[in-house]
Coordinates of C-alpha atoms in Angstrom, one line a residue:
Chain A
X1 CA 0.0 0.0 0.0
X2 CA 2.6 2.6 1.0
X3 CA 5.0 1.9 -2.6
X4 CA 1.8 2.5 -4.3
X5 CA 0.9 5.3 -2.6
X6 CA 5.0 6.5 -3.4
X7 CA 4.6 5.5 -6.8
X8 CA 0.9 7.5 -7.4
X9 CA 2.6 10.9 -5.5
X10 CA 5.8 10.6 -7.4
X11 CA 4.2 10.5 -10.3
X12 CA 2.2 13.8 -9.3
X13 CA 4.8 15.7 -7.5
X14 CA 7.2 15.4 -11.0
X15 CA 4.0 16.4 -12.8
X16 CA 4.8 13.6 -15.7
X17 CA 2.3 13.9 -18.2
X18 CA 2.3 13.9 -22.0
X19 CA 3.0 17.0 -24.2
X20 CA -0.2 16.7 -25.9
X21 CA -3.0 15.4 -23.0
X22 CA -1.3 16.9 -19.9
X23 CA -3.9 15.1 -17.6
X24 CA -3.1 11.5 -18.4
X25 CA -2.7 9.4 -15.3
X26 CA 0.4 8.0 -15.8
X27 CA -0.8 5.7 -12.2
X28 CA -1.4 2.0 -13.3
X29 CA -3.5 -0.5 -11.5
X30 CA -1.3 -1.6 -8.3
X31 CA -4.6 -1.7 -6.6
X32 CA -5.2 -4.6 -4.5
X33 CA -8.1 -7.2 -5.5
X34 CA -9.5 -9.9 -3.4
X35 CA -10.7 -12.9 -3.9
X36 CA -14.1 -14.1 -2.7
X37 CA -15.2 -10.5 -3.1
X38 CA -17.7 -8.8 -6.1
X39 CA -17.2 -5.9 -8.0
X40 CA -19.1 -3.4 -9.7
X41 CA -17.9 -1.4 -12.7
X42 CA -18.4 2.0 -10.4
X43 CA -15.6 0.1 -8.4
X44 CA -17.7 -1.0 -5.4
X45 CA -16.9 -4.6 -3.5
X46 CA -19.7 -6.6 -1.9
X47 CA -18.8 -9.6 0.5
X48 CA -21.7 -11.9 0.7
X49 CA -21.7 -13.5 4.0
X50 CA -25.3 -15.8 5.0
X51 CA -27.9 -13.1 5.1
X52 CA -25.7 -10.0 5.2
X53 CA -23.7 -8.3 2.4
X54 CA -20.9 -5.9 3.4
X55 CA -20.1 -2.9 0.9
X56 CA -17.3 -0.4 0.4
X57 CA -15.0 0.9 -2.1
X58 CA -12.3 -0.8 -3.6
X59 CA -8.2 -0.2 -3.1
X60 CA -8.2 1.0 -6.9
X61 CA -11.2 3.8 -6.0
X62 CA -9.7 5.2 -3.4
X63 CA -6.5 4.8 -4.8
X64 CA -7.3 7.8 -7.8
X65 CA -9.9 9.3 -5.1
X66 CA -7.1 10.4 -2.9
X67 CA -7.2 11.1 0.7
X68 CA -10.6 10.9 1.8
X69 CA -11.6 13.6 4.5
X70 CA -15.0 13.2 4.8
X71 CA -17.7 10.3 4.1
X72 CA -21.5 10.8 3.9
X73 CA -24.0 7.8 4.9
X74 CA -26.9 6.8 4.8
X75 CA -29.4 5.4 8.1
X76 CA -30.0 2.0 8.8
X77 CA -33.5 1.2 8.0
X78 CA -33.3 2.9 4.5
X79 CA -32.9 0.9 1.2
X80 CA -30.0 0.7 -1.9
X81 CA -31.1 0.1 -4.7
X82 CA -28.8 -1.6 -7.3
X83 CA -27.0 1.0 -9.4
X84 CA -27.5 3.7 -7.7
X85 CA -26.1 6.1 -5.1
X86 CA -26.4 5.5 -1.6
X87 CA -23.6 8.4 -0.6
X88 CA -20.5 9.9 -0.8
X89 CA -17.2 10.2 -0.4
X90 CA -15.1 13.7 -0.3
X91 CA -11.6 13.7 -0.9
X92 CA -9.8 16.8 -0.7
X93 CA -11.9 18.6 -3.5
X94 CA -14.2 16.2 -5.0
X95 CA -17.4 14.6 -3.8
X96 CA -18.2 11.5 -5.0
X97 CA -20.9 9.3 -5.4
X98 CA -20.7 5.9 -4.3
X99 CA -23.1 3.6 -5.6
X100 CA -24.8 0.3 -4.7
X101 CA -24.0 -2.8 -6.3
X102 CA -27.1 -4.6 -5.0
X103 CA -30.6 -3.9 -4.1
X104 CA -31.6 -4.4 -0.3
X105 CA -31.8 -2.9 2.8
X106 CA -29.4 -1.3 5.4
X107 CA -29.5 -3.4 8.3
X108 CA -25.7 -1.6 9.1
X109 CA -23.8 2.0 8.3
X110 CA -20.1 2.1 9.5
X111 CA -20.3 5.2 12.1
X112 CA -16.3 5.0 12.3
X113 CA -16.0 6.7 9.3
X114 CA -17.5 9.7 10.6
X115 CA -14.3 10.0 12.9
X116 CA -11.9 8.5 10.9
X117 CA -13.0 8.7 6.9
X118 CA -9.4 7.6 6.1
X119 CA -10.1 4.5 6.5
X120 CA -11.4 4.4 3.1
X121 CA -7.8 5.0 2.3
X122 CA -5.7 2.4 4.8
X123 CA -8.4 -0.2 5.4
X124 CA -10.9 -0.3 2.0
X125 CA -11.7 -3.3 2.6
X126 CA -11.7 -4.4 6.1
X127 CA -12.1 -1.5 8.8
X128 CA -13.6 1.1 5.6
X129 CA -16.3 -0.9 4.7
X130 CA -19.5 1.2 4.5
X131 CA -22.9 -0.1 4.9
X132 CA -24.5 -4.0 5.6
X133 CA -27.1 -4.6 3.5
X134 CA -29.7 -7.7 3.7
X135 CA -30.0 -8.4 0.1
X136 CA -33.2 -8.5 -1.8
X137 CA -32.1 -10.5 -4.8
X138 CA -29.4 -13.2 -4.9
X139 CA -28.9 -12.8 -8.9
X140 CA -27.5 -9.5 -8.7
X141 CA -24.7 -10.5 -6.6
X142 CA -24.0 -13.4 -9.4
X143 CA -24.0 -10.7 -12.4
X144 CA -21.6 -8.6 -10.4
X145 CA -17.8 -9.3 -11.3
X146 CA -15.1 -11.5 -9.6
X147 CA -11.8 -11.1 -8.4
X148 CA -10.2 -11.8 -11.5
X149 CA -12.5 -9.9 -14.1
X150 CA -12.3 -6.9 -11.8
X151 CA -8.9 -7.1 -11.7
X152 CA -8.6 -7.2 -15.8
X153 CA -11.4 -4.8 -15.7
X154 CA -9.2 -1.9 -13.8
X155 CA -6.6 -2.7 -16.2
X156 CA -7.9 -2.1 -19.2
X157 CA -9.5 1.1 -17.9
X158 CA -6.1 2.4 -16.7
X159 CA -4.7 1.6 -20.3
X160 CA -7.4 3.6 -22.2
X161 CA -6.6 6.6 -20.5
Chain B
X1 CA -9.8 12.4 -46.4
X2 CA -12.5 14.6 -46.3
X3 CA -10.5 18.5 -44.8
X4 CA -10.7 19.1 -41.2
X5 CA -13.7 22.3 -40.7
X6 CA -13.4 24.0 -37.4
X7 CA -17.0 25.8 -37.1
X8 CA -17.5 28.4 -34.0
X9 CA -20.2 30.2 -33.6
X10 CA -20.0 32.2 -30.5
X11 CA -22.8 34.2 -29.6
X12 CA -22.6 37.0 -26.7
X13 CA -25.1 38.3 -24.5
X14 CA -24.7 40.8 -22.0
X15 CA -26.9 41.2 -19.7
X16 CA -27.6 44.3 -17.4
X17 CA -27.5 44.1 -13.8
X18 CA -30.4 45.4 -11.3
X19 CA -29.4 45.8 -7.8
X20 CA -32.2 44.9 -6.0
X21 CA -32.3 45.1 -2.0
X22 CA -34.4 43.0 -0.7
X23 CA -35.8 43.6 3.0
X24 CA -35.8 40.0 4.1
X25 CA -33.5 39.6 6.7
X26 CA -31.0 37.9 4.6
X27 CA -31.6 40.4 2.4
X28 CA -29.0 40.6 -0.3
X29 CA -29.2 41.2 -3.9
X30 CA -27.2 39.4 -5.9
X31 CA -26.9 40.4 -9.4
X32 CA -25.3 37.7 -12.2
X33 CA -24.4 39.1 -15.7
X34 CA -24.8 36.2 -17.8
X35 CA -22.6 35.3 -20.9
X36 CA -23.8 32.7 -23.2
X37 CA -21.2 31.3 -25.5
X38 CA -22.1 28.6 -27.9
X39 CA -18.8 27.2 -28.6
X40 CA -18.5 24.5 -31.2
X41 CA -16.2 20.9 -30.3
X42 CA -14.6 19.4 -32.9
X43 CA -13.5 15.9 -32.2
X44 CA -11.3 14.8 -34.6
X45 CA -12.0 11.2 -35.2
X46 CA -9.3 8.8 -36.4
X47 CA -8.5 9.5 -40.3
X48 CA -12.1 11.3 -40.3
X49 CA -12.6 14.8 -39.8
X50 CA -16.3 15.9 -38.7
X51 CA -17.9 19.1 -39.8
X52 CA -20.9 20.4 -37.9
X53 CA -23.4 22.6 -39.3
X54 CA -24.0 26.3 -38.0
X55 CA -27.0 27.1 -36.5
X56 CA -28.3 29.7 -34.5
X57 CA -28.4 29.7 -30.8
X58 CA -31.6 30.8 -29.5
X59 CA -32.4 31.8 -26.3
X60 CA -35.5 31.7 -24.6
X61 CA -36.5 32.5 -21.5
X62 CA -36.3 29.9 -18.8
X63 CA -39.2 30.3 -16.7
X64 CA -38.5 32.1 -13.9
X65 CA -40.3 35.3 -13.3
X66 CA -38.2 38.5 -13.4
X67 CA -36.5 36.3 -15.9
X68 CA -32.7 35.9 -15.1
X69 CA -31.6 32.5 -16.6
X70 CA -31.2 31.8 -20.4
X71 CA -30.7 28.3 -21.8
X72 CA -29.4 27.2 -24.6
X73 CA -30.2 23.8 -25.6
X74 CA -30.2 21.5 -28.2
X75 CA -33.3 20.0 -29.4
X76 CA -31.5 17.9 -31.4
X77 CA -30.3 14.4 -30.3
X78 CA -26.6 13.2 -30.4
X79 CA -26.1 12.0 -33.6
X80 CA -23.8 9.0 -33.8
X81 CA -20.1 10.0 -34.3
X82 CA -20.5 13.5 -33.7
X83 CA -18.7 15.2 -31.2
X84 CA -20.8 15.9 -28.1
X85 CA -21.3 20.2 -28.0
X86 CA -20.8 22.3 -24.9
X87 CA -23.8 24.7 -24.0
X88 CA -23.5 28.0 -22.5
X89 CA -25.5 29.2 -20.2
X90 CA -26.6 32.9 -19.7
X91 CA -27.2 34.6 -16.8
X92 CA -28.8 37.7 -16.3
X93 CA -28.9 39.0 -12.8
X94 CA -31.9 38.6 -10.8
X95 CA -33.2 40.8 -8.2
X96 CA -34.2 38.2 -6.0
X97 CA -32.0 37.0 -3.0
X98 CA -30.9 33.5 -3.3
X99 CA -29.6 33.7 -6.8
X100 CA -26.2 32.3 -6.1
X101 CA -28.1 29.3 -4.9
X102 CA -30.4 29.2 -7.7
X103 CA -27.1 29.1 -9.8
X104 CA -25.7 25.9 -7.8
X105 CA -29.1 24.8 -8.3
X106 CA -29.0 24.4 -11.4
X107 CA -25.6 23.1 -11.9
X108 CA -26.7 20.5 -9.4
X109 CA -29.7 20.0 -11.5
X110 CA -27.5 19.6 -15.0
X111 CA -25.2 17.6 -13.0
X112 CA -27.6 14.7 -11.7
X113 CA -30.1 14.9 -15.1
X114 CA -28.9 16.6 -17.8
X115 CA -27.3 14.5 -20.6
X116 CA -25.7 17.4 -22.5
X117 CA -22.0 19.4 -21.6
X118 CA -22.4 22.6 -20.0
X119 CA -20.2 25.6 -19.6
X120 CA -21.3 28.2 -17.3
X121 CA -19.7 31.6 -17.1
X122 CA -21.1 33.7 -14.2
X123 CA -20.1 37.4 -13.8
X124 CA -20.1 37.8 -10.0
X125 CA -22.6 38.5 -7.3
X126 CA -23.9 41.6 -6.0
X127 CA -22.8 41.6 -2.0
X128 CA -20.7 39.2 -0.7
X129 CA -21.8 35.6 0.3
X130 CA -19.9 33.1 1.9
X131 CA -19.7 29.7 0.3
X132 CA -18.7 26.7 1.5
X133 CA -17.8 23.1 0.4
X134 CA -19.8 19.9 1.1
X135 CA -18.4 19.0 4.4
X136 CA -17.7 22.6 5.9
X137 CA -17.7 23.0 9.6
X138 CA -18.9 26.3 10.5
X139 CA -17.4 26.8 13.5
X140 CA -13.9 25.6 11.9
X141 CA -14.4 27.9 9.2
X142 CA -15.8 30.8 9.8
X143 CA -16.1 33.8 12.5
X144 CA -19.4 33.4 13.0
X145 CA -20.0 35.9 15.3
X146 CA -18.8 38.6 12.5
X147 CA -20.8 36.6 10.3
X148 CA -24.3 36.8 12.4
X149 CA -23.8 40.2 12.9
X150 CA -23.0 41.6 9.6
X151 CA -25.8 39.0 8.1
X152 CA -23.2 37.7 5.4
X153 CA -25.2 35.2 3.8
X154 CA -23.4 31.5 4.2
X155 CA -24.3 28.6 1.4
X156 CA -23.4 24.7 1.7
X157 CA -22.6 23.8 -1.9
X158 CA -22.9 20.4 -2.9
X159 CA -19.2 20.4 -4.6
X160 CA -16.5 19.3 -2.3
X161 CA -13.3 22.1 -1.3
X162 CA -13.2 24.5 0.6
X163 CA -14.6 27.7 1.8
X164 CA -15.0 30.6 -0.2
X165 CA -16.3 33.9 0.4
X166 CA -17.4 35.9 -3.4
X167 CA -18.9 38.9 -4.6
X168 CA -19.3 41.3 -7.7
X169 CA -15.7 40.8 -8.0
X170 CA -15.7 37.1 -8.6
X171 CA -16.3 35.3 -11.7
X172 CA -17.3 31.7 -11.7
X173 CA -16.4 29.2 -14.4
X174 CA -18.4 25.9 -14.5
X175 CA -17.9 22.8 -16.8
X176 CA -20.1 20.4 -16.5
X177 CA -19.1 17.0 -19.0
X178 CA -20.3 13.6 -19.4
X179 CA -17.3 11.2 -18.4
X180 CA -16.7 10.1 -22.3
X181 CA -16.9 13.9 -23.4
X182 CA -13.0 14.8 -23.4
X183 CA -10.8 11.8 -24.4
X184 CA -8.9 9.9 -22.4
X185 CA -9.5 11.4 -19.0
X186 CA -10.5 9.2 -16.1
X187 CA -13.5 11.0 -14.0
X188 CA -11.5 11.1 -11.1
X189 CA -10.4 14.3 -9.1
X190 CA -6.9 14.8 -10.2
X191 CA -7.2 14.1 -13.9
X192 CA -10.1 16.3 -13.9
X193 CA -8.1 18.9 -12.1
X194 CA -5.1 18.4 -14.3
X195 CA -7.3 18.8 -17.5
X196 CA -9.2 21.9 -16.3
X197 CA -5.3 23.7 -15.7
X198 CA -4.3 22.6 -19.0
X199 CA -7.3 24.8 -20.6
X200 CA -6.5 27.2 -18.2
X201 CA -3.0 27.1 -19.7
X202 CA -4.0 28.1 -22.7
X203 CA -5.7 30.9 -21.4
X204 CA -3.4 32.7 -19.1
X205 CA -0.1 31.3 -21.4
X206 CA 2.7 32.2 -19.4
X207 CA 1.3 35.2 -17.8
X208 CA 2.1 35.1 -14.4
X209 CA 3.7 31.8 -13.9
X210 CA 0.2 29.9 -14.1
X211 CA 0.1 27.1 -12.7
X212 CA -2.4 24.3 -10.7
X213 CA -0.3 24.2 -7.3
X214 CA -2.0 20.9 -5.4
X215 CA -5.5 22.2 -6.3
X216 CA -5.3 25.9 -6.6
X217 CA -4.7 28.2 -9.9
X218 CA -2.2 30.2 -8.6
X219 CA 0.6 32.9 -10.0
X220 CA 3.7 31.9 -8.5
X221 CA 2.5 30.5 -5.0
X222 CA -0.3 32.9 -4.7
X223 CA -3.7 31.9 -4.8
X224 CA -6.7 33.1 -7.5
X225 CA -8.8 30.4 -8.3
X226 CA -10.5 27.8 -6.2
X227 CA -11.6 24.9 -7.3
X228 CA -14.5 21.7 -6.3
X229 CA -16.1 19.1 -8.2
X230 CA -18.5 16.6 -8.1
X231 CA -18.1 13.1 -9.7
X232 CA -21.1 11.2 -10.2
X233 CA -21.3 7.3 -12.1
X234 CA -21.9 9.4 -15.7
X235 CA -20.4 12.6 -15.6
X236 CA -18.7 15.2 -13.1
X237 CA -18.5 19.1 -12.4
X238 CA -15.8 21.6 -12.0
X239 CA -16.1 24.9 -11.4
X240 CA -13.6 27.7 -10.3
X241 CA -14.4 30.7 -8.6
X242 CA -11.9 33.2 -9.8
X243 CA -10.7 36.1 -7.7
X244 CA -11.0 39.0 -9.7
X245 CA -10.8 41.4 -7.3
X246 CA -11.6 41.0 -3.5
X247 CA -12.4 43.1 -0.4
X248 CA -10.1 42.7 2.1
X249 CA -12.5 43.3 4.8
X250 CA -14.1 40.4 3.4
X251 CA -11.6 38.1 4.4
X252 CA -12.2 38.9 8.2
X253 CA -15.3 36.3 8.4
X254 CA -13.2 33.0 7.3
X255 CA -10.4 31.5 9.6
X256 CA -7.3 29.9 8.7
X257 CA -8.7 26.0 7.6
X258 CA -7.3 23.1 9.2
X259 CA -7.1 21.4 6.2
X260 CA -4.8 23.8 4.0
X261 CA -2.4 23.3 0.9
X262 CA 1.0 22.7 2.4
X263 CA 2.3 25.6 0.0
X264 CA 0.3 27.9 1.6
X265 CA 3.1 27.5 4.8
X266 CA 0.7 28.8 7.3
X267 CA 0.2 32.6 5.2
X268 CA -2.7 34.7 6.3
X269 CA -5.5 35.5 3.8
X270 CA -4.0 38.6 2.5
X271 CA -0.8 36.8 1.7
X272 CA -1.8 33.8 0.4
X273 CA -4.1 35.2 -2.4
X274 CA -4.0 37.5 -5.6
X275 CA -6.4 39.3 -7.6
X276 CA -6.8 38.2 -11.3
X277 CA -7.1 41.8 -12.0
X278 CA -3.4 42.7 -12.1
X279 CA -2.5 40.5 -14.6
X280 CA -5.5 40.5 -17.0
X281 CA -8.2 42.4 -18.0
X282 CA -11.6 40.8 -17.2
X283 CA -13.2 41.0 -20.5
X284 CA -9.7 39.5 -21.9
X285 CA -10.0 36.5 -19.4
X286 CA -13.6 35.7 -20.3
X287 CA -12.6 35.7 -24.1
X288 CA -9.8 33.5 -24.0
X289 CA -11.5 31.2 -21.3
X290 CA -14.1 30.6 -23.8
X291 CA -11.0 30.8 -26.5
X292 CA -9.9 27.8 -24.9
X293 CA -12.9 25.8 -24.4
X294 CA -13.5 26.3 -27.9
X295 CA -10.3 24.5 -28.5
X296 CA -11.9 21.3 -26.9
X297 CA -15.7 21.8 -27.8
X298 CA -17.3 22.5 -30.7
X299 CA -21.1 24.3 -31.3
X300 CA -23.9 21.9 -32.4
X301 CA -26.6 22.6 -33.8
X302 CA -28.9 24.2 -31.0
X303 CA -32.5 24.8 -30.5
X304 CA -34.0 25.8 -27.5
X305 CA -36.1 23.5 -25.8
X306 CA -37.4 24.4 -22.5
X307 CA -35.8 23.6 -19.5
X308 CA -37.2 22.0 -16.4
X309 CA -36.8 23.8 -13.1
X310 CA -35.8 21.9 -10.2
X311 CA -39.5 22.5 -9.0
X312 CA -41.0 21.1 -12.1
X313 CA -39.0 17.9 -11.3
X314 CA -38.8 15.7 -8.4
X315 CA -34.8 16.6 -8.1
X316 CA -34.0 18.0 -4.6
X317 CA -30.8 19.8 -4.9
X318 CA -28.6 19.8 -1.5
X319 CA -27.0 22.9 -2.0
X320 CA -29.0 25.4 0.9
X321 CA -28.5 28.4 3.0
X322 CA -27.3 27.8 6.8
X323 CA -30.0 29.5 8.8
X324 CA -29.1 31.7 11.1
X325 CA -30.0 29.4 14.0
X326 CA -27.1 26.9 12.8
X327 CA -24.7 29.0 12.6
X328 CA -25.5 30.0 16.2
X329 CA -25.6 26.3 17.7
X330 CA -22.7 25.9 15.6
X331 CA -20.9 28.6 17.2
X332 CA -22.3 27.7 20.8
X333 CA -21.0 23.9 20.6
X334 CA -17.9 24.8 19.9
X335 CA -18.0 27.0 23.2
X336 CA -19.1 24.3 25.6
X337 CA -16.5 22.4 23.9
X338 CA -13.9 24.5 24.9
X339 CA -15.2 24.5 28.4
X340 CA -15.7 21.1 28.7
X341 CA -19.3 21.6 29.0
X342 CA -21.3 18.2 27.7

């Protein structure tokens, strides 16, 4: 975590960028991807565990969201719906939406981040999860990507821009 | 190989401020001079150069009594391997308080439902307002007690960043793009940011020693432009408010933030930031900004169509004045805090 994080502020601090497209991330996919997780192409993880499925952002969001300084959440007792946003994260100047990978409802919002949002950054997905949902359909969770696809996935996103 | 055609077609509008006071107790007028540039994008495609027709930008009125908004729109549907077009928006200052967060408002509103690009050149406010990012913390922020007591008006805007405090002497630049509108960027804060100071770039070339320092347009290591976006799953928002001129009495109602660029090395307002003013005439700066964007975007063929207001829709923006009565308890927690008081 801490040689990508070099890498990624190296890379910013000697402003290398092309002549032509100045803004090009030149930051590749170091990210770290774990297996027996799902992903969503907005770059949200889901661990589905009995009736409960945990959800936060992944290494790689967080990674090119930058130090996250303040996290909005939703309440228990409310409901996702797949595909859409359920809150957001701010990181220095940017909000950003975070979205649901799966329908359901919140049964469990992390209130740690409120104290400490960067845990997004050290602990995406352990100790910066977000919310527990109690999943209303079990074939959303199957259409959602693994480990591996993800994985591919954030590659070939890094290398098309 | 058909020859590359670069079409613009820029249309100006200049509107004429009212002042208007306004007797509620948060009684401000704020005035907006609207500017609304159609500017034409011209992607060029791989061995294929795409021409756009011209066509005339029509404004209409957008609904609001004591009209103050003009929207240009395109009635038109993307057509398939054409370049996407950047709107303008006009605005025309509006005698009735609250028009700053009509603005945000409505950049919310474009944000969250419109499909098209927008670039939104406002001309300033009329008194000063105090405008704050997503997360601000009144009591970390602000002196509120110089704040209740002059009635400075204090908005939560639904962009991230920090606080910012703008008037008649501040012009605010808004792009609002769909995530596939400008090549190869990822929608992420620090692309975004990079791409924005590249147009910028282009606009101030060499002047100054322009340059984004962490998040800031600055002229050597002194602040003129902030910056905040929004990212949502299809598009994102930047917009900059740029520090033509300031009051420095002005700067008496924010504190130093916590959180502050490390180049800033602890400086006090007065040090930290520069007026636009002294190195480029305003008029100059809104030409080549929309110089610039032209560069990137090109006009499509536009037709007005109307547009809905956020209370003709079931969008709820966030962005909202602090009432008085927060700023207050903000104020007083921070008080038994420092007493120890539960």
């Amino acid at each position: 975590m801490a040689l990508r994080m070099w890498a990624s502020s190296t890379a910013n601090a000697l402003k290398i960028s092309c002549a032509s497209k100045p803004y090009l991330s030149l930051s590749r996919c170091f990210s770290t991807v774990l297996d027996g997780l799902k992903y969503a192409e907005s770059h949200e993880w889901v661990k589905h565990e009995g009736s409960v499925a945990t959800i936060g952002i992944t290494d790689h969001a967080q990674d090119h969201l930058g130090e996250v300084v303040f996290v909005e959440l939703p309440e228990p007792g409310g409901s996702v719906s797949k595909g859409k946003g359920f809150g957001a994260v701010e990181s220095v100047k940017a909000t950003s939406d975070v979205n649901s990978p799966i329908s359901g409802e919140i049964v469990e919002v992390n209130s740690k981040l409120s104290e400490a949002p960067g845990l997004i950054n050290s602990s995406p997905y352990e100790e910066g999860w977000m919310i527990k949902v109690k999943p209303s359909s079990s074939s959303e969770l199957e259409s959602l990507m693994g480990s591996k696809e993800y994985t591919k996935f954030c590659e070939e996103e890094d290398a098309s821009h | 190989m058909p020859a590359c055609i670069h079409e613009l077609f820029v249309e100006f509008i200049v509107s004429v401020y009212h002042r208007h006071h306004h007797t509620y107790m948060h009684a401000f007028g704020i005035g907006l001079t609207g500017l609304v540039v159609a500017l034409g994008y011209l992607m060029k495609q791989k061995n294929h150069h795409i021409s756009l027709p011209l066509q005339l930008l029509l404004p209409r009125r957008f609904g609001i009594t004591d009209s103050s908004f003009y929207v240009c729109g395109p009635a038109l549907k993307d057509i398939k391997g054409k370049s996407p077009s950047l709107k303008f928006e006009r605005r025309k200052k509006n005698t009735r308080p609250g028009i700053l967060v009509r603005q945000l408002h409505i950049e919310e509103q474009l944000l969250r439902t419109s499909s098209e690009n927008w670039c939104i050149i406002n001309d300033g406010t009329n008194d000063p307002t105090i405008v704050m990012g997503f997360s601000g913390k009144p009591a970390e922020l602000l002196e509120i007690e110089s704040v209740l007591h002059d009635q400075v008006p204090v908005i939560r805007r639904f962009t991230g960043g920090g606080t910012v405090i703008v008037d008649h002497q501040t012009i605010f630049v808004t792009f609002i793009c769909n995530k596939e509108t400008v090549p190869d960027l990822q929608p992420y804060p620090r692309p975004i940011m990079s791409w924005s100071s590249s147009l910028y770039s282009k606009v101030f070339g060499g002047i100054g020693d322009f340059h984004l320092r962490e998040n800031d347009y600055v002229f050597g290591n002194h602040k003129f432009g902030g910056n905040a976006q929004s990212i949502t799953k299809n598009k994102w928002i930047h917009h900059t408010s740029f520090l033509w001129d300031f009051d420095v009495r002005n700067m008496a109602y924010l504190k130093l933030p916590k959180l502050a660029p490390a180049y800033r090395s602890a400086r006090g307002h007065l040090d930290f930031i520069c007026r636009l003013k002294d190195y480029m005439p305003r008029s100059t700066f809104i030409d080549k900004t929309v110089e610039a964007a032209g560069t990137q975007f090109s006009l499509r063929s536009l037709e007005l169509e109307a547009v809905v207001t956020c209370s003709e829709t079931e969008f709820r923006p966030s962005t909202r004045f602090l009432t008085n009565e927060e700023l207050a308890a903000a104020a007083a927690a921070v008080s038994e805090q420092q007493l120890g008081l539960p």
